[in-house]
Amino acid sequence: MNSNVWILTFADAISIATTLILASLGAMITERSGVINLGVEGYLLMGAVTGFIVADSTGQLWLALVASIIVGAAMALVHATLTVTLRANQIVSGLAMVIFGTGLSQFIGKPVEGKTRPVIIDKMKFGTLSDLPLVGPIIFGHDPITYLTWLLALSISLYFHRTRPGLILRATGDAPATVDAQGVSVRRVRYLHTVVGGALMGLGGGWYMFARAAAWSQAATTNGIGWIALALVVFASWRPLRAIVGAVLFGFCLQVPFTLQGQQINILPPEIVSMFPYLMTLVVLVALSTPRARRLLGAPKMLGQPFVRDER
Amino acid sequence: MIVGKTRIQLEARLTSPRWLIVAVPVLSVLLASVVGGVFLLLTGHPPLRTYGDLLNNGYTSFYGLTDTLGLATPLICTGMAAAFAFRMNLYNIGQEGQLYLGMVGGAWAGIALAPHLTPFIAVPVVLVTGALFGAAWVLVPALLRARLGTSEIVSTLLLNYVALNLINYFIFGSRGFFRDPSTPFPQGRMIYESARFGAFGTTNTYPTLLISMFLAVFLFWFVRSSNYGYETSVFADSPSTARYAGMNSTWLTTSVLLVSGSLAGLGGAMYVVGPAGKVDPGLLQIGLGYAGIVVAALARYNFVAVILTAILFAGLRVGGSALQASSDPVPIAIAVVLQGAVLLFALGGELFRRNRVVITRVIESHQVMVGEVS
């Protein structure tokens, strides 16, 4: 088999990584504030279907992506209300959002099911740069949102580690009582970052719809990518730039079954090959659970704990 | 929190009043119907008539109710599976995969073991094998959680997708043991008749319903009265207290997850013993595993209440499929929307069950001057 195919697979992996990066950035920002949002899968589906419906009726790609962002933010607002204000169990609330999002996306998506997408996100043209061997497809063969996502990861990384609000955010996840004592509203920090996180997940769903999926179909759209994104947050140890590396790695695993199929390589049945991305994610999770890795990871210490001032 | 001249405060309740325990779920269902109604209106379906049809097809007609009870049978199992783990803060969300594996295990026993068994014990063997397969599917996440502390949430969930592909492989991807060899059409091989239960009369309700209801009542009693149940409750409240008291947290974590997995697996085996009689990919479409989580959360991990919430949710599904087939087809996904919405409202309502909302007027506004010290 020629190496060209694998270069293209790798380029594809970088492309598919965009959704993974967006979703895990969203989850990461949320978790840094001490709130777990397990609903990623539901947000991706709702982002995808909303984007599709808006594009179908207006034909405007950018409007569609804005709609995806808004729907993600709105779902996150519900999650924040339940978990921050009403102190509901964050894990169950996230799961409820997966179920709600799966059902609602299927319900409102029914009339447009199977329709091909009205618009697509075009790849950017960099003139001769895009034709370069190896570098061309891998670095200069993507669409604007992909580049925006890389930029976003960089800015969020700077935000986390180089700015004062970023410091407050990290402190909110590690020691909310201290933040409270400083006179900063824990509630506001958590609301804000949960909603922004949801917006990123919504965008991830919208982008997936217009860049990767051929048509809207609930069963075949996200296929567990949201859950892989959650594992990716752990893999990236809550650091945005590492999420890019991890996402490309996971994206490669997701892409390999298609390449093998396309090349007519039938070493293993396709159903078995399709299990690999999930099994690999599991193996990575295990590797990261060893006590040594755990010390290096640095998960937010108060992750999942509601903050109540008088119980301090 | 102070809004204008009123102060809204939450005071923790020591005991929840009885009426709230009923009012919160009932209100959640009503509010969820309103949310569902909005989406029905937006998509041009008259909500009242749709809900009327849903009720009639899911609960109030004879065949509607018996279909619902039939579907509730495995759902009670996945609901118990979720409740058993969640009440110990172990979030096994792999019931979906464990249910599939229970179906596989049940079918294997029904094909391979049943011919050597007397009919009297064939059914129990199928059910137990399914439960064991379900437990086996959660074994790796359970050990990882107990030994290394690997999040069981993501690991159990990832295995759902592996299980899904496994079933597809058995039925569509290969011509192996579980596939019916007599036809080119991809479908499961039937288990022996001696390993199956007949339905009650002409309904779709099977005697397995009684088994799952009995189990729910048993578990209700068990977690309240046994030493083991007590230890899990202590562990749920405070893992460190449990450890100081000398309880074995590794054993508790592993065993709770294994029991949880076996309950979900039992649900899959009941599907084989009852309506399916084979490995049936149709089960993959229903989402009984995920619904089990909602059922358990709405029942607040109370096993007897799981029976009721499972029947409620099965009815939504049965009524929903009838709507989809009617002259004004409403997508069956409305049932899932309602499930998610009920859970979201119930979660919010928990606050009011646990706390008393105290509203007081602020008579004199205490304006404390905070001087900048610099």
mmCIF file with all atom_site columns, N, CA and C in Angstrom, chain A residues 31 79 239:
data_model
loop_
_atom_site.group_PDB
_atom_site.id
_atom_site.type_symbol
_atom_site.label_atom_id
_atom_site.label_alt_id
_atom_site.label_comp_id
_atom_site.label_asym_id
_atom_site.label_entity_id
_atom_site.label_seq_id
_atom_site.pdbx_PDB_ins_code
_atom_site.Cartn_x
_atom_site.Cartn_y
_atom_site.Cartn_z
_atom_site.occupancy
_atom_site.B_iso_or_equiv
_atom_site.pdbx_formal_charge
_atom_site.auth_seq_id
_atom_site.auth_comp_id
_atom_site.auth_asym_id
_atom_site.auth_atom_id
_atom_site.pdbx_PDB_model_num
ATOM 1 N N  . GLU A 1 31  ? -15.003 22.247 33.067 1.00 0.00 ? 31  GLU A N  1
ATOM 2 C CA . GLU A 1 31  ? -14.459 21.490 34.189 1.00 0.00 ? 31  GLU A CA 1
ATOM 3 C C  . GLU A 1 31  ? -13.458 22.305 35.002 1.00 0.00 ? 31  GLU A C  1
ATOM 4 N N  . HIS A 1 79  ? -28.037 23.490 32.151 1.00 0.00 ? 79  HIS A N  1
ATOM 5 C CA . HIS A 1 79  ? -27.152 22.668 32.989 1.00 0.00 ? 79  HIS A CA 1
ATOM 6 C C  . HIS A 1 79  ? -26.621 23.494 34.163 1.00 0.00 ? 79  HIS A C  1
ATOM 7 N N  . ARG A 1 239 ? -5.329  20.693 29.627 1.00 0.00 ? 239 ARG A N  1
ATOM 8 C CA . ARG A 1 239 ? -4.512  21.720 28.972 1.00 0.00 ? 239 ARG A CA 1
ATOM 9 C C  . ARG A 1 239 ? -4.871  21.778 27.492 1.00 0.00 ? 239 ARG A C  1
#
